[in-house]
PDB file of C-alpha atoms and ligand atoms in Angstrom:
ATOM      1  CA  UNK A  20     -49.252  38.916 -39.050  1.00 43.00           C
ATOM      2  CA  UNK A  21     -48.435  35.582 -40.687  1.00 44.00           C
ATOM      3  CA  UNK A  22     -51.086  34.141 -42.937  1.00 48.00           C
ATOM      4  CA  UNK A  23     -51.705  30.432 -43.401  1.00 44.00           C
ATOM      5  CA  UNK A  24     -49.741  30.227 -46.646  1.00 46.00           C
ATOM      6  CA  UNK A  25     -46.675  31.616 -44.912  1.00 46.00           C
ATOM      7  CA  UNK A  26     -46.383  28.751 -42.456  1.00 43.00           C
ATOM      8  CA  UNK A  27     -43.996  26.392 -44.206  1.00 42.00           C
ATOM      9  CA  UNK A  28     -45.353  22.876 -44.701  1.00 44.00           C
ATOM     10  CA  UNK A  29     -43.051  20.017 -43.682  1.00 39.00           C
ATOM     11  CA  UNK A  30     -42.699  18.905 -47.309  1.00 49.00           C
ATOM     12  CA  UNK A  31     -39.183  19.061 -48.738  1.00 57.00           C
ATOM     13  CA  UNK A  32     -40.489  19.300 -52.294  1.00 81.00           C
ATOM     14  CA  UNK A  33     -39.291  22.828 -52.915  1.00 94.00           C
ATOM     15  CA  UNK A  34     -35.796  22.643 -51.424  1.00 94.00           C
ATOM     16  CA  UNK A  35     -34.238  23.495 -54.795  1.00 96.00           C
ATOM     17  CA  UNK A  36     -36.359  26.574 -55.317  1.00 98.00           C
ATOM     18  CA  UNK A  37     -34.687  29.928 -54.693  1.00 98.00           C
ATOM     19  CA  UNK A  38     -37.233  32.703 -54.180  1.00 98.00           C
ATOM     20  CA  UNK A  39     -36.041  36.201 -55.116  1.00 98.00           C
ATOM     21  CA  UNK A  40     -38.530  38.893 -54.103  1.00 98.00           C
ATOM     22  CA  UNK A  41     -38.319  42.649 -53.810  1.00 98.00           C
ATOM     23  CA  UNK A  42     -39.572  45.987 -55.156  1.00 97.00           C
ATOM     24  CA  UNK A  43     -39.370  47.192 -58.765  1.00 95.00           C
ATOM     25  CA  UNK A  44     -35.917  47.384 -60.352  1.00 92.00           C
ATOM     26  CA  UNK A  45     -34.088  46.111 -57.277  1.00 94.00           C
ATOM     27  CA  UNK A  46     -31.903  44.033 -59.613  1.00 93.00           C
ATOM     28  CA  UNK A  47     -33.863  40.814 -59.116  1.00 96.00           C
ATOM     29  CA  UNK A  48     -33.979  39.615 -62.726  1.00 94.00           C
ATOM     30  CA  UNK A  49     -30.321  40.325 -63.494  1.00 94.00           C
ATOM     31  CA  UNK A  50     -29.144  38.679 -60.277  1.00 97.00           C
ATOM     32  CA  UNK A  51     -31.490  35.740 -60.833  1.00 97.00           C
ATOM     33  CA  UNK A  52     -30.305  35.198 -64.435  1.00 96.00           C
ATOM     34  CA  UNK A  53     -26.635  34.986 -63.343  1.00 97.00           C
ATOM     35  CA  UNK A  54     -27.475  32.881 -60.312  1.00 98.00           C
ATOM     36  CA  UNK A  55     -29.587  30.429 -62.305  1.00 97.00           C
ATOM     37  CA  UNK A  56     -26.782  30.056 -64.878  1.00 96.00           C
ATOM     38  CA  UNK A  57     -24.198  29.382 -62.167  1.00 97.00           C
ATOM     39  CA  UNK A  58     -26.401  26.825 -60.427  1.00 98.00           C
ATOM     40  CA  UNK A  59     -27.724  25.167 -63.589  1.00 97.00           C
ATOM     41  CA  UNK A  60     -31.278  26.102 -62.627  1.00 97.00           C
ATOM     42  CA  UNK A  61     -34.190  27.491 -64.619  1.00 96.00           C
ATOM     43  CA  UNK A  62     -35.013  31.198 -64.270  1.00 96.00           C
ATOM     44  CA  UNK A  63     -38.687  32.005 -63.944  1.00 97.00           C
ATOM     45  CA  UNK A  64     -39.680  35.669 -63.599  1.00 97.00           C
ATOM     46  CA  UNK A  65     -43.288  35.777 -62.435  1.00 98.00           C
ATOM     47  CA  UNK A  66     -43.511  39.529 -63.147  1.00 98.00           C
ATOM     48  CA  UNK A  67     -43.653  38.551 -66.827  1.00 98.00           C
ATOM     49  CA  UNK A  68     -46.955  36.743 -66.185  1.00 98.00           C
ATOM     50  CA  UNK A  69     -48.601  39.835 -64.685  1.00 98.00           C
ATOM     51  CA  UNK A  70     -47.135  42.001 -67.437  1.00 98.00           C
ATOM     52  CA  UNK A  71     -48.419  39.654 -70.159  1.00 98.00           C
ATOM     53  CA  UNK A  72     -51.946  39.649 -68.693  1.00 98.00           C
ATOM     54  CA  UNK A  73     -51.781  43.452 -68.521  1.00 98.00           C
ATOM     55  CA  UNK A  74     -50.727  43.648 -72.171  1.00 98.00           C
ATOM     56  CA  UNK A  75     -53.592  41.318 -73.124  1.00 98.00           C
ATOM     57  CA  UNK A  76     -56.007  43.553 -71.155  1.00 98.00           C
ATOM     58  CA  UNK A  77     -54.725  46.712 -72.848  1.00 98.00           C
ATOM     59  CA  UNK A  78     -55.050  45.136 -76.277  1.00 97.00           C
ATOM     60  CA  UNK A  79     -58.559  43.865 -75.703  1.00 96.00           C
ATOM     61  CA  UNK A  80     -59.738  47.000 -73.916  1.00 97.00           C
ATOM     62  CA  UNK A  81     -60.773  45.195 -70.712  1.00 96.00           C
ATOM     63  CA  UNK A  82     -61.518  47.630 -67.871  1.00 96.00           C
ATOM     64  CA  UNK A  83     -59.169  47.532 -64.878  1.00 95.00           C
ATOM     65  CA  UNK A  84     -62.270  47.426 -62.676  1.00 94.00           C
ATOM     66  CA  UNK A  85     -63.535  44.222 -64.265  1.00 97.00           C
ATOM     67  CA  UNK A  86     -61.922  41.610 -62.030  1.00 96.00           C
ATOM     68  CA  UNK A  87     -63.867  38.730 -63.548  1.00 97.00           C
ATOM     69  CA  UNK A  88     -62.846  39.516 -67.136  1.00 97.00           C
ATOM     70  CA  UNK A  89     -59.239  40.150 -66.141  1.00 98.00           C
ATOM     71  CA  UNK A  90     -59.136  36.776 -64.411  1.00 98.00           C
ATOM     72  CA  UNK A  91     -60.619  35.129 -67.489  1.00 97.00           C
ATOM     73  CA  UNK A  92     -57.881  36.718 -69.588  1.00 97.00           C
ATOM     74  CA  UNK A  93     -55.295  35.350 -67.135  1.00 97.00           C
ATOM     75  CA  UNK A  94     -56.762  31.843 -67.399  1.00 97.00           C
ATOM     76  CA  UNK A  95     -57.183  31.828 -71.167  1.00 96.00           C
ATOM     77  CA  UNK A  96     -53.988  33.601 -72.252  1.00 96.00           C
ATOM     78  CA  UNK A  97     -51.240  31.266 -73.394  1.00 96.00           C
ATOM     79  CA  UNK A  98     -48.244  32.754 -71.610  1.00 97.00           C
ATOM     80  CA  UNK A  99     -44.786  31.268 -71.512  1.00 94.00           C
ATOM     81  CA  UNK A 100     -41.527  32.471 -70.052  1.00 94.00           C
ATOM     82  CA  UNK A 101     -38.574  30.663 -71.640  1.00 92.00           C
ATOM     83  CA  UNK A 102     -34.806  30.862 -72.063  1.00 92.00           C
ATOM     84  CA  UNK A 103     -33.724  33.747 -74.331  1.00 95.00           C
ATOM     85  CA  UNK A 104     -34.035  32.989 -78.061  1.00 97.00           C
ATOM     86  CA  UNK A 105     -32.322  36.212 -79.203  1.00 97.00           C
ATOM     87  CA  UNK A 106     -29.156  37.969 -78.119  1.00 95.00           C
ATOM     88  CA  UNK A 107     -30.692  41.454 -77.861  1.00 92.00           C
ATOM     89  CA  UNK A 108     -30.239  42.133 -74.164  1.00 90.00           C
ATOM     90  CA  UNK A 109     -33.212  40.064 -73.034  1.00 94.00           C
ATOM     91  CA  UNK A 110     -32.831  37.863 -69.951  1.00 92.00           C
ATOM     92  CA  UNK A 111     -35.633  35.537 -71.072  1.00 95.00           C
ATOM     93  CA  UNK A 112     -38.394  35.316 -73.699  1.00 97.00           C
ATOM     94  CA  UNK A 113     -42.004  36.187 -72.928  1.00 98.00           C
ATOM     95  CA  UNK A 114     -44.623  34.783 -75.315  1.00 98.00           C
ATOM     96  CA  UNK A 115     -48.314  35.641 -75.333  1.00 98.00           C
ATOM     97  CA  UNK A 116     -50.717  33.689 -77.543  1.00 97.00           C
ATOM     98  CA  UNK A 117     -47.987  32.667 -79.994  1.00 97.00           C
ATOM     99  CA  UNK A 118     -46.325  36.095 -80.188  1.00 98.00           C
ATOM    100  CA  UNK A 119     -42.960  37.168 -78.808  1.00 98.00           C
ATOM    101  CA  UNK A 120     -43.891  40.042 -76.461  1.00 98.00           C
ATOM    102  CA  UNK A 121     -40.612  40.178 -74.534  1.00 98.00           C
ATOM    103  CA  UNK A 122     -40.124  43.890 -75.162  1.00 96.00           C
ATOM    104  CA  UNK A 123     -43.807  44.892 -75.464  1.00 97.00           C
ATOM    105  CA  UNK A 124     -44.423  43.889 -71.849  1.00 97.00           C
ATOM    106  CA  UNK A 125     -41.675  46.294 -70.731  1.00 93.00           C
ATOM    107  CA  UNK A 126     -43.362  49.323 -72.373  1.00 92.00           C
ATOM    108  CA  UNK A 127     -44.317  52.183 -69.989  1.00 90.00           C
ATOM    109  CA  UNK A 128     -48.041  51.685 -70.834  1.00 94.00           C
ATOM    110  CA  UNK A 129     -47.844  48.228 -69.254  1.00 96.00           C
ATOM    111  CA  UNK A 130     -45.700  49.386 -66.322  1.00 93.00           C
ATOM    112  CA  UNK A 131     -48.176  52.164 -65.558  1.00 93.00           C
ATOM    113  CA  UNK A 132     -51.062  49.776 -64.816  1.00 96.00           C
ATOM    114  CA  UNK A 133     -49.584  46.335 -64.132  1.00 97.00           C
ATOM    115  CA  UNK A 134     -49.925  46.751 -60.355  1.00 98.00           C
ATOM    116  CA  UNK A 135     -53.646  47.523 -60.772  1.00 97.00           C
ATOM    117  CA  UNK A 136     -54.077  44.223 -62.608  1.00 98.00           C
ATOM    118  CA  UNK A 137     -51.859  42.343 -60.130  1.00 98.00           C
ATOM    119  CA  UNK A 138     -53.834  43.540 -57.100  1.00 97.00           C
ATOM    120  CA  UNK A 139     -56.953  41.668 -58.238  1.00 97.00           C
ATOM    121  CA  UNK A 140     -57.257  38.490 -56.130  1.00 97.00           C
ATOM    122  CA  UNK A 141     -58.904  36.561 -58.991  1.00 98.00           C
ATOM    123  CA  UNK A 142     -56.004  37.378 -61.322  1.00 98.00           C
ATOM    124  CA  UNK A 143     -53.490  36.217 -58.711  1.00 98.00           C
ATOM    125  CA  UNK A 144     -55.461  33.016 -58.121  1.00 97.00           C
ATOM    126  CA  UNK A 145     -55.560  32.349 -61.868  1.00 97.00           C
ATOM    127  CA  UNK A 146     -51.770  32.650 -62.170  1.00 97.00           C
ATOM    128  CA  UNK A 147     -50.932  30.575 -59.101  1.00 97.00           C
ATOM    129  CA  UNK A 148     -51.232  27.014 -60.537  1.00 96.00           C
ATOM    130  CA  UNK A 149     -48.697  27.679 -63.319  1.00 96.00           C
ATOM    131  CA  UNK A 150     -46.241  29.173 -60.820  1.00 97.00           C
ATOM    132  CA  UNK A 151     -46.620  26.205 -58.459  1.00 96.00           C
ATOM    133  CA  UNK A 152     -46.163  23.758 -61.355  1.00 95.00           C
ATOM    134  CA  UNK A 153     -42.898  25.488 -62.276  1.00 96.00           C
ATOM    135  CA  UNK A 154     -41.779  25.408 -58.634  1.00 97.00           C
ATOM    136  CA  UNK A 155     -42.378  21.657 -58.491  1.00 95.00           C
ATOM    137  CA  UNK A 156     -40.709  20.937 -61.819  1.00 93.00           C
ATOM    138  CA  UNK A 157     -37.096  21.147 -60.752  1.00 85.00           C
ATOM    139  CA  UNK A 158     -34.314  23.460 -59.714  1.00 96.00           C
ATOM    140  CA  UNK A 159     -35.505  26.997 -60.330  1.00 97.00           C
ATOM    141  CA  UNK A 160     -34.779  30.565 -59.349  1.00 98.00           C
ATOM    142  CA  UNK A 161     -38.186  32.259 -59.106  1.00 98.00           C
ATOM    143  CA  UNK A 162     -38.470  36.032 -59.158  1.00 98.00           C
ATOM    144  CA  UNK A 163     -41.436  38.086 -57.975  1.00 98.00           C
ATOM    145  CA  UNK A 164     -43.117  39.847 -55.084  1.00 98.00           C
ATOM    146  CA  UNK A 165     -44.777  36.992 -53.169  1.00 98.00           C
ATOM    147  CA  UNK A 166     -42.697  33.930 -54.054  1.00 98.00           C
ATOM    148  CA  UNK A 167     -41.308  33.434 -50.538  1.00 98.00           C
ATOM    149  CA  UNK A 168     -44.537  34.396 -48.761  1.00 98.00           C
ATOM    150  CA  UNK A 169     -47.300  32.811 -50.862  1.00 98.00           C
ATOM    151  CA  UNK A 170     -46.255  30.982 -54.031  1.00 98.00           C
ATOM    152  CA  UNK A 171     -43.494  28.775 -52.566  1.00 98.00           C
ATOM    153  CA  UNK A 172     -43.524  29.301 -48.792  1.00 97.00           C
ATOM    154  CA  UNK A 173     -41.257  26.256 -48.304  1.00 96.00           C
ATOM    155  CA  UNK A 174     -38.607  27.373 -50.824  1.00 97.00           C
ATOM    156  CA  UNK A 175     -35.117  26.176 -49.851  1.00 96.00           C
ATOM    157  CA  UNK A 176     -33.720  29.709 -49.907  1.00 98.00           C
ATOM    158  CA  UNK A 177     -35.509  33.058 -49.822  1.00 98.00           C
ATOM    159  CA  UNK A 178     -33.848  36.288 -50.823  1.00 98.00           C
ATOM    160  CA  UNK A 179     -35.341  39.785 -50.553  1.00 98.00           C
ATOM    161  CA  UNK A 180     -33.447  42.307 -52.688  1.00 98.00           C
ATOM    162  CA  UNK A 181     -33.891  46.006 -52.061  1.00 97.00           C
ATOM    163  CA  UNK A 182     -32.284  49.368 -52.896  1.00 96.00           C
ATOM    164  CA  UNK A 183     -33.260  53.021 -52.481  1.00 96.00           C
ATOM    165  CA  UNK A 184     -35.994  54.262 -54.851  1.00 95.00           C
ATOM    166  CA  UNK A 185     -33.538  56.682 -56.528  1.00 94.00           C
ATOM    167  CA  UNK A 186     -31.010  53.927 -57.207  1.00 94.00           C
ATOM    168  CA  UNK A 187     -33.713  51.624 -58.556  1.00 94.00           C
ATOM    169  CA  UNK A 188     -35.200  54.342 -60.777  1.00 95.00           C
ATOM    170  CA  UNK A 189     -31.708  55.228 -62.053  1.00 94.00           C
ATOM    171  CA  UNK A 190     -31.146  51.601 -63.114  1.00 91.00           C
ATOM    172  CA  UNK A 191     -34.534  51.377 -64.803  1.00 90.00           C
ATOM    173  CA  UNK A 192     -34.000  54.749 -66.519  1.00 93.00           C
ATOM    174  CA  UNK A 193     -30.615  53.635 -67.921  1.00 92.00           C
ATOM    175  CA  UNK A 194     -32.022  50.301 -69.157  1.00 88.00           C
ATOM    176  CA  UNK A 195     -34.927  52.036 -70.891  1.00 87.00           C
ATOM    177  CA  UNK A 196     -32.699  54.744 -72.415  1.00 91.00           C
ATOM    178  CA  UNK A 197     -30.377  52.056 -73.799  1.00 89.00           C
ATOM    179  CA  UNK A 198     -33.397  50.627 -75.621  1.00 85.00           C
ATOM    180  CA  UNK A 199     -34.195  54.046 -77.102  1.00 88.00           C
ATOM    181  CA  UNK A 200     -36.894  55.118 -74.624  1.00 86.00           C
ATOM    182  CA  UNK A 201     -37.396  58.871 -74.161  1.00 89.00           C
ATOM    183  CA  UNK A 202     -39.116  58.533 -70.763  1.00 88.00           C
ATOM    184  CA  UNK A 203     -37.637  61.057 -68.303  1.00 92.00           C
ATOM    185  CA  UNK A 204     -35.902  60.037 -65.071  1.00 94.00           C
ATOM    186  CA  UNK A 205     -38.614  61.827 -63.060  1.00 95.00           C
ATOM    187  CA  UNK A 206     -41.368  59.848 -64.713  1.00 92.00           C
ATOM    188  CA  UNK A 207     -39.488  56.552 -64.184  1.00 92.00           C
ATOM    189  CA  UNK A 208     -39.034  57.439 -60.496  1.00 94.00           C
ATOM    190  CA  UNK A 209     -42.711  58.381 -60.155  1.00 94.00           C
ATOM    191  CA  UNK A 210     -43.849  55.102 -61.748  1.00 92.00           C
ATOM    192  CA  UNK A 211     -41.469  53.060 -59.581  1.00 93.00           C
ATOM    193  CA  UNK A 212     -42.774  54.701 -56.390  1.00 95.00           C
ATOM    194  CA  UNK A 213     -46.429  54.345 -57.406  1.00 95.00           C
ATOM    195  CA  UNK A 214     -45.992  50.691 -58.314  1.00 95.00           C
ATOM    196  CA  UNK A 215     -44.188  49.901 -55.032  1.00 96.00           C
ATOM    197  CA  UNK A 216     -46.899  51.656 -53.011  1.00 97.00           C
ATOM    198  CA  UNK A 217     -49.646  49.614 -54.692  1.00 97.00           C
ATOM    199  CA  UNK A 218     -47.685  46.351 -54.442  1.00 98.00           C
ATOM    200  CA  UNK A 219     -46.989  46.900 -50.718  1.00 98.00           C
ATOM    201  CA  UNK A 220     -50.480  47.988 -49.731  1.00 98.00           C
ATOM    202  CA  UNK A 221     -52.641  45.495 -51.604  1.00 97.00           C
ATOM    203  CA  UNK A 222     -54.710  43.081 -49.559  1.00 97.00           C
ATOM    204  CA  UNK A 223     -53.755  39.856 -51.374  1.00 97.00           C
ATOM    205  CA  UNK A 224     -50.107  38.761 -51.357  1.00 97.00           C
ATOM    206  CA  UNK A 225     -48.603  42.195 -50.668  1.00 98.00           C
ATOM    207  CA  UNK A 226     -44.929  42.827 -51.330  1.00 98.00           C
ATOM    208  CA  UNK A 227     -42.948  42.178 -48.142  1.00 98.00           C
ATOM    209  CA  UNK A 228     -40.023  40.018 -47.073  1.00 98.00           C
ATOM    210  CA  UNK A 229     -40.876  36.528 -45.825  1.00 98.00           C
ATOM    211  CA  UNK A 230     -40.012  36.133 -42.148  1.00 98.00           C
ATOM    212  CA  UNK A 231     -37.158  33.778 -43.062  1.00 97.00           C
ATOM    213  CA  UNK A 232     -35.846  35.721 -46.072  1.00 98.00           C
ATOM    214  CA  UNK A 233     -32.255  36.904 -46.268  1.00 98.00           C
ATOM    215  CA  UNK A 234     -32.504  40.637 -46.964  1.00 98.00           C
ATOM    216  CA  UNK A 235     -29.851  42.189 -49.178  1.00 98.00           C
ATOM    217  CA  UNK A 236     -29.520  45.892 -49.954  1.00 96.00           C
ATOM    218  CA  UNK A 237     -27.991  46.271 -53.404  1.00 94.00           C
ATOM    219  CA  UNK A 238     -27.149  50.017 -53.309  1.00 94.00           C
ATOM    220  CA  UNK A 239     -23.705  50.511 -54.769  1.00 91.00           C
ATOM    221  CA  UNK A 240     -22.819  46.811 -54.600  1.00 94.00           C
ATOM    222  CA  UNK A 241     -21.561  45.193 -57.812  1.00 94.00           C
ATOM    223  CA  UNK A 242     -23.940  42.597 -59.243  1.00 94.00           C
ATOM    224  CA  UNK A 243     -21.242  39.890 -59.198  1.00 96.00           C
ATOM    225  CA  UNK A 244     -20.775  40.356 -55.468  1.00 97.00           C
ATOM    226  CA  UNK A 245     -24.494  39.941 -54.803  1.00 98.00           C
ATOM    227  CA  UNK A 246     -24.686  36.848 -56.998  1.00 98.00           C
ATOM    228  CA  UNK A 247     -21.624  35.350 -55.267  1.00 98.00           C
ATOM    229  CA  UNK A 248     -23.186  35.972 -51.843  1.00 98.00           C
ATOM    230  CA  UNK A 249     -26.430  34.253 -52.789  1.00 98.00           C
ATOM    231  CA  UNK A 250     -24.600  31.387 -54.512  1.00 98.00           C
ATOM    232  CA  UNK A 251     -22.632  30.768 -51.314  1.00 97.00           C
ATOM    233  CA  UNK A 252     -25.854  30.702 -49.287  1.00 97.00           C
ATOM    234  CA  UNK A 253     -27.394  28.254 -51.782  1.00 98.00           C
ATOM    235  CA  UNK A 254     -24.372  25.951 -51.833  1.00 97.00           C
ATOM    236  CA  UNK A 255     -24.283  25.772 -48.051  1.00 96.00           C
ATOM    237  CA  UNK A 256     -27.822  24.307 -48.066  1.00 94.00           C
ATOM    238  CA  UNK A 257     -28.161  20.595 -47.230  1.00 93.00           C
ATOM    239  CA  UNK A 258     -30.985  18.117 -47.708  1.00 90.00           C
ATOM    240  CA  UNK A 259     -32.339  15.868 -44.955  1.00 89.00           C
ATOM    241  CA  UNK A 260     -29.516  13.341 -45.511  1.00 93.00           C
ATOM    242  CA  UNK A 261     -26.820  16.012 -45.279  1.00 94.00           C
ATOM    243  CA  UNK A 262     -26.095  16.099 -49.019  1.00 94.00           C
ATOM    244  CA  UNK A 263     -25.544  19.528 -50.629  1.00 94.00           C
ATOM    245  CA  UNK A 264     -28.666  20.824 -52.363  1.00 94.00           C
ATOM    246  CA  UNK A 265     -26.519  22.509 -55.027  1.00 94.00           C
ATOM    247  CA  UNK A 266     -23.314  20.474 -55.449  1.00 89.00           C
ATOM    248  CA  UNK A 267     -20.413  22.334 -57.153  1.00 85.00           C
TER     249      UNK A 267
HETATM  250  O1  LIG B   4     -39.157  44.228 -63.368  1.00 97.37           O
HETATM  251  P1  LIG B   4     -39.893  44.981 -62.303  1.00 97.37           P
HETATM  252  O2  LIG B   4     -39.298  44.751 -60.946  1.00 97.37           O
HETATM  253  O3  LIG B   4     -40.124  46.391 -62.619  1.00 97.37           O
HETATM  254  O4  LIG B   4     -41.383  44.416 -62.254  1.00 97.37           O
HETATM  255  P2  LIG B   4     -41.892  42.957 -62.526  1.00 97.37           P
HETATM  256  O5  LIG B   4     -41.156  41.995 -61.677  1.00 97.37           O
HETATM  257  O6  LIG B   4     -41.905  42.721 -63.986  1.00 97.37           O
HETATM  258  O7  LIG B   4     -43.385  43.012 -61.963  1.00 97.37           O
HETATM  259  C1  LIG B   4     -44.349  43.874 -62.515  1.00 97.37           C
HETATM  260  C2  LIG B   4     -45.507  43.956 -61.548  1.00 97.37           C
HETATM  261  O8  LIG B   4     -46.149  42.690 -61.491  1.00 97.37           O
HETATM  262  C3  LIG B   4     -45.181  44.302 -60.115  1.00 97.37           C
HETATM  263  O9  LIG B   4     -45.062  45.696 -59.880  1.00 97.37           O
HETATM  264  C4  LIG B   4     -46.363  43.701 -59.372  1.00 97.37           C
HETATM  265  O10 LIG B   4     -47.481  44.549 -59.396  1.00 97.37           O
HETATM  266  C5  LIG B   4     -46.685  42.476 -60.198  1.00 97.37           C
HETATM  267  N1  LIG B   4     -46.131  41.232 -59.625  1.00 97.37           N
HETATM  268  C6  LIG B   4     -46.800  40.669 -58.584  1.00 97.37           C
HETATM  269  O11 LIG B   4     -47.785  41.225 -58.108  1.00 97.37           O
HETATM  270  N2  LIG B   4     -46.413  39.469 -58.071  1.00 97.37           N
HETATM  271  C7  LIG B   4     -45.333  38.848 -58.560  1.00 97.37           C
HETATM  272  N3  LIG B   4     -44.977  37.662 -58.056  1.00 97.37           N
HETATM  273  C8  LIG B   4     -44.607  39.423 -59.607  1.00 97.37           C
HETATM  274  C9  LIG B   4     -45.017  40.653 -60.119  1.00 97.37           C
END
């Protein structure tokens, strides 16, 4: 069933927003980084916001049941997602209250509970204004779970990336191992499946493709090919006067 937020308003404000949604480790961030670079757009990964709030909750010992306190953390935390400041494999920087937490937010302790934090409606509401401000600020590739359905329902292009759970867990396992993690493949797969189940079944802004999203399965397809496909879709977009939205 479509909810009110999913019915695209007539406004053309968000024509140069590309929404990239999909389950965990579907390749969204990597694809979005390359795409944003090719198009000269900003990359904004909204997962980093939920991860940063989760890290703040872990550090301050806030209970996952305490929706009000979690939402207050989300409002008060100074979170920013910016272009990468170091060449250490990061796709972007994540800062929390003046500290670089780019790698801390990727720790398994955060991954294990981030979906519990993200399912709280008050947390989602607290993080919405920042995401909408970014969407209105210029050309941007926005990555998440509900960008095309809730955050920017009138985005100029909506992509839903998916792959089999095994393929996604394999990618995440390799990334983590390259950073020195000792987490087993089985535990990465288990966490990926648990997180997807929670993200898909939550009441507020569940993970699902927008009705007008282009769905792409990334199993076995080289990243460059996926990026090229999306770039072609973007460059074929026209504004109301017939001008290309993303001129070459
Ligand atoms: O990188 P990965 O795909 O593993 O996850 P992420 O994009 O960093 O997102 C972490 C978690 O944040 C997700 O599993 C969701 O629970 C939540 N999230 C969300 O609810 N809505 C978004 N727009 C982005 C992330």
